[in-house]
Coordinates of C-alpha atoms in Angstrom, one line a residue:
Chain A
M1452 CA -0.2 0.4 0.0
N1453 CA 1.2 3.6 -0.9
R1454 CA -0.4 6.7 -0.7
V1455 CA -0.1 10.3 -1.8
V1456 CA -1.8 14.0 -1.5
L1457 CA -1.0 16.7 -4.1
R1458 CA -2.9 19.7 -3.7
F1459 CA -2.5 22.2 -5.9
L1460 CA -3.7 25.4 -7.2
S1461 CA -6.7 25.6 -10.5
I1462 CA -3.8 25.9 -13.4
A1463 CA -3.9 24.2 -16.6
D1464 CA -0.2 23.9 -16.4
N1465 CA -0.9 21.7 -12.8
V1466 CA -3.2 19.0 -15.4
G1467 CA -0.2 17.8 -16.8
L1468 CA 2.2 17.3 -13.4
A1469 CA -1.5 15.5 -11.9
R1470 CA -1.9 13.1 -14.5
I1471 CA 2.4 12.2 -14.6
A1472 CA 2.4 11.8 -10.2
V1473 CA -0.8 9.5 -10.4
A1474 CA 0.6 7.5 -13.8
A1475 CA 4.1 7.2 -12.0
L1476 CA 2.3 5.8 -8.1
A1477 CA -0.2 3.5 -10.1
A1478 CA 3.0 2.0 -12.1
Q1479 CA 4.3 0.7 -8.4
T1480 CA 1.8 -2.2 -9.1
N1481 CA 1.1 -4.4 -12.4
F1482 CA -0.8 -2.1 -14.3
S1483 CA 0.0 -2.2 -18.1
V1484 CA 1.5 0.4 -20.3
N1485 CA -1.7 0.7 -21.6
D1486 CA -3.9 0.8 -18.5
L1487 CA -1.3 3.6 -17.2
E1488 CA -2.2 5.3 -20.3
E1489 CA -5.7 5.2 -19.7
I1490 CA -5.2 6.4 -16.3
K1491 CA -4.2 9.3 -17.6
V1492 CA -6.6 10.5 -19.7
A1493 CA -9.2 10.0 -16.7
V1494 CA -6.7 11.5 -14.6
S1495 CA -6.3 14.7 -16.6
E1496 CA -10.3 14.6 -17.5
A1497 CA -11.3 15.3 -13.9
V1498 CA -8.9 17.8 -13.3
S1499 CA -9.5 20.0 -16.2
N1500 CA -13.1 19.5 -15.0
A1501 CA -11.8 20.9 -11.8
V1502 CA -9.7 23.8 -13.8
V1503 CA -12.6 24.7 -15.6
H1504 CA -15.6 25.0 -14.3
A1505 CA -15.1 24.5 -10.3
Y1506 CA -13.1 28.4 -10.2
P1507 CA -14.1 29.6 -13.7
G1508 CA -11.7 32.3 -14.2
R1509 CA -9.5 32.3 -11.2
R1510 CA -6.4 30.7 -10.8
D1511 CA -6.1 30.6 -6.9
G1512 CA -8.3 27.5 -5.9
W1513 CA -6.6 24.4 -4.6
I1514 CA -7.2 21.4 -6.0
E1515 CA -6.6 17.7 -4.1
V1516 CA -5.5 14.7 -5.8
A1517 CA -5.6 11.5 -3.1
C1518 CA -4.7 8.5 -4.1
A1519 CA -3.7 5.1 -3.2
V1520 CA -2.4 2.1 -5.0
N1521 CA -2.0 -1.7 -3.6
Q1522 CA -1.9 -4.9 -5.5
E1523 CA -5.4 -4.7 -5.9
G1524 CA -5.3 -1.4 -8.2
L1525 CA -5.4 2.3 -7.9
T1526 CA -8.2 4.8 -5.9
V1527 CA -8.1 8.0 -7.3
A1528 CA -10.1 11.2 -5.7
V1529 CA -10.2 14.7 -7.2
E1530 CA -11.9 17.4 -5.1
D1531 CA -12.3 20.9 -5.4
W1532 CA -13.9 23.5 -3.1
G1533 CA -15.4 25.6 -5.9
V1534 CA -18.7 26.2 -7.7
G1535 CA -19.8 23.0 -7.1
I1536 CA -22.3 21.1 -9.8
E1537 CA -25.9 21.5 -9.8
D1538 CA -26.9 18.6 -11.8
I1539 CA -24.5 15.9 -11.6
E1540 CA -26.7 13.5 -13.6
R1541 CA -26.7 16.0 -16.9
A1542 CA -22.8 17.1 -16.5
R1543 CA -22.2 13.5 -17.2
E1544 CA -24.8 13.2 -20.3
P1545 CA -22.3 12.3 -23.2
A1546 CA -21.9 15.5 -25.3
Y1547 CA -23.1 18.0 -22.3
S1548 CA -20.4 20.4 -22.1
R1549 CA -20.9 24.3 -21.3
D1550 CA -18.0 25.4 -23.6
P1551 CA -18.9 24.3 -27.3
E1552 CA -14.6 22.6 -28.0
R1553 CA -14.6 20.4 -24.8
M1554 CA -17.3 18.2 -26.3
G1555 CA -18.5 16.8 -23.2
L1556 CA -16.4 13.6 -23.5
G1557 CA -14.3 14.5 -20.2
F1558 CA -16.7 11.5 -18.0
V1559 CA -17.3 9.5 -20.8
F1560 CA -13.0 9.4 -20.5
M1561 CA -13.5 9.0 -17.2
E1562 CA -16.4 6.3 -16.8
S1563 CA -14.1 4.0 -19.9
F1564 CA -11.1 3.9 -18.4
M1565 CA -11.5 3.7 -14.7
H1566 CA -14.0 0.7 -13.4
D1567 CA -15.7 3.0 -10.8
V1568 CA -16.4 6.6 -10.9
Q1569 CA -18.0 8.7 -8.6
V1570 CA -19.4 12.0 -7.9
E1571 CA -20.3 14.0 -5.0
S1572 CA -21.3 17.7 -5.4
T1573 CA -23.0 20.7 -3.4
P1574 CA -23.0 23.6 -5.1
G1575 CA -21.1 26.7 -3.3
Q1576 CA -19.1 24.5 -1.5
G1577 CA -17.7 21.7 -4.1
T1578 CA -17.1 18.6 -6.3
R1579 CA -15.8 14.9 -5.3
V1580 CA -14.7 12.9 -8.1
R1581 CA -13.8 9.3 -6.6
M1582 CA -12.3 7.0 -9.5
Q1583 CA -11.0 3.4 -9.2
R1584 CA -8.9 1.0 -11.7
L1585 CA -8.2 -2.1 -11.2
V1586 CA -5.6 -4.5 -12.1
T1587 CA -7.2 -6.9 -14.3
W1588 CA -4.7 -10.3 -15.8
S1589 CA -6.2 -9.2 -19.8
G1590 CA -6.0 -5.3 -19.2
E1591 CA -8.8 -4.8 -20.8
L1592 CA -11.6 -2.9 -19.0
S1593 CA -15.5 -4.0 -19.8
R1594 CA -16.9 -1.2 -21.6
D1595 CA -20.6 -2.9 -20.5
A1596 CA -21.5 0.0 -19.1
Q1597 CA -21.4 2.4 -22.0
Chain B
M741 CA 4.7 22.4 -27.3
T742 CA 5.5 23.3 -30.9
F743 CA 4.0 23.2 -34.4
V744 CA 5.5 23.5 -37.5
H745 CA 3.8 23.7 -40.6
T746 CA 4.5 23.3 -44.2
V747 CA 2.4 24.2 -47.4
Q748 CA 2.7 22.0 -50.4
A749 CA 0.3 20.3 -53.1
G750 CA -3.4 21.4 -51.5
R751 CA -2.4 20.8 -48.4
I752 CA -1.3 22.6 -44.9
T753 CA 0.8 19.7 -42.8
V754 CA 1.2 20.9 -39.1
A755 CA 3.7 18.6 -37.3
V756 CA 2.5 18.9 -33.4
S757 CA 4.8 17.6 -30.6
G758 CA 4.4 17.8 -26.6
D759 CA 1.1 16.7 -25.3
L760 CA -2.9 18.0 -26.7
D761 CA -4.5 19.2 -23.3
L762 CA -6.2 22.2 -20.9
K763 CA -3.1 23.4 -21.3
T764 CA -1.9 23.2 -25.1
A765 CA -5.1 23.5 -26.3
A766 CA -6.0 27.2 -27.2
P767 CA -2.7 28.0 -28.2
L768 CA -3.4 25.0 -31.5
R769 CA -6.5 26.3 -31.4
E770 CA -5.1 29.4 -32.3
A771 CA -2.4 28.3 -34.3
L772 CA -4.4 26.0 -36.8
D773 CA -7.2 28.6 -37.1
G774 CA -4.7 31.2 -38.2
L775 CA -2.9 28.7 -40.8
I776 CA -7.0 27.5 -41.7
N777 CA -7.8 31.0 -42.8
R778 CA -4.5 32.2 -44.2
Y779 CA -4.7 29.7 -47.1
P780 CA -8.3 29.4 -47.3
D781 CA -8.0 26.5 -49.9
R782 CA -6.0 23.6 -48.8
Q783 CA -7.4 20.4 -47.1
L784 CA -5.3 20.5 -43.2
V785 CA -3.4 17.6 -42.2
L786 CA -2.4 16.9 -38.3
D787 CA 1.0 14.9 -38.0
L788 CA 0.7 13.8 -34.0
A789 CA 4.0 11.7 -34.9
E790 CA 5.9 13.8 -31.5
V791 CA 2.3 13.7 -29.5
D792 CA 1.7 11.1 -26.6
F793 CA -1.0 12.4 -25.0
V794 CA -4.4 13.5 -25.9
D795 CA -6.8 14.2 -23.7
S796 CA -10.7 15.7 -24.4
S797 CA -9.6 19.2 -23.9
G798 CA -6.8 18.0 -27.2
L799 CA -9.7 16.2 -28.8
G800 CA -12.6 18.7 -28.7
V801 CA -9.2 21.3 -30.5
I802 CA -9.1 18.5 -33.3
L803 CA -12.5 18.3 -33.6
G804 CA -13.4 21.6 -33.8
R805 CA -11.3 22.0 -37.2
Y806 CA -12.8 19.1 -38.5
R807 CA -15.8 21.0 -38.2
K808 CA -15.1 24.6 -39.2
L809 CA -13.4 22.3 -42.7
S810 CA -16.0 20.3 -43.2
A811 CA -18.8 23.6 -43.0
S812 CA -16.7 25.0 -46.2
G813 CA -16.1 21.7 -47.8
R814 CA -12.7 21.0 -47.1
S815 CA -11.3 18.2 -45.6
M816 CA -8.9 16.7 -42.8
A817 CA -6.9 14.2 -41.7
L818 CA -4.6 13.0 -39.0
S819 CA -0.8 11.4 -39.4
G820 CA 1.8 9.3 -37.1
V821 CA -1.0 8.5 -34.6
K822 CA 0.6 6.5 -31.6
P823 CA -1.1 4.1 -29.4
P824 CA -1.7 5.9 -26.9
V825 CA -3.5 8.7 -29.0
W826 CA -5.1 6.3 -30.9
M827 CA -7.4 4.7 -28.5
V828 CA -8.4 8.2 -27.5
L829 CA -9.4 8.5 -31.1
E830 CA -11.3 5.5 -31.4
L831 CA -13.1 5.8 -28.2
A832 CA -14.4 9.3 -29.4
G833 CA -15.6 8.0 -32.9
V834 CA -12.6 9.9 -34.4
L835 CA -11.5 7.0 -36.9
S836 CA -15.1 7.2 -38.5
I837 CA -15.1 10.4 -39.2
M838 CA -11.8 11.2 -41.0
P839 CA -9.0 9.4 -42.2
V840 CA -6.1 8.3 -39.5
S841 CA -2.8 6.7 -39.8
E842 CA -0.9 5.5 -37.6
Y843 CA 2.9 6.2 -36.8
L844 CA 5.5 4.0 -37.9
P845 CA 9.3 4.7 -36.4
R846 CA 11.7 6.1 -39.2
N847 CA 14.1 3.0 -38.1
P848 CA 11.9 0.2 -38.0
V849 CA 13.3 -2.6 -35.6
R850 CA 12.9 -5.7 -38.1
D851 CA 13.3 -9.3 -36.9
G852 CA 14.5 -8.0 -32.9
R853 CA 17.2 -6.4 -35.2
A854 CA 17.6 -2.8 -36.3

């Protein structure tokens, strides 16, 4: 078991830092190179959402990424203390986005590349996205949930 | 991130180097829109041989340019796509809407020998 907590400001430069740090932690257990690439995309999406939506127009909001890895896999929680999400179900729908250039694929990628994605949010208080990725022998995720 | 473009035979080729994510999406969008407007009759090819990571922010730039070009009857293609990028393009359905070719190493290893 190993645990890491990263806390950083809501700046786009920190998206790459977060995904690389989480992938480096995940590499301590038996994930394939392909698994690590998928984890990087999921983390990038969760942190990008926090940077873009939690603190609109601000670069001084805190984002915390807490992760734990063991033989069974990885859990990642991305938390912010920003504006929150009014309607979580709608936010998770494919193609829903407040920004026409972002395509609304963020949650699609998180749900496709991780085994479990849970979102808790309170408007005005913040959002927490918790994701889990299990080590699987085939290295392939079941995408039946799509 | 760096972009190098060449204009030849009806085609603008833009070689991109670096990760395509939230940080690089805006400069890439501006660079591509500038070239699309400057060379109004040409198709766009994005060479992604030096790109190892794309997420939905980067994908948004690619699909946004595709929509813009398609609206005026122009085409777009992606070349040099590496496996981690291919995986994201495939999941997003990009492979079925525009020509995409995979990365071919310059010095391929054959039978275990260089």
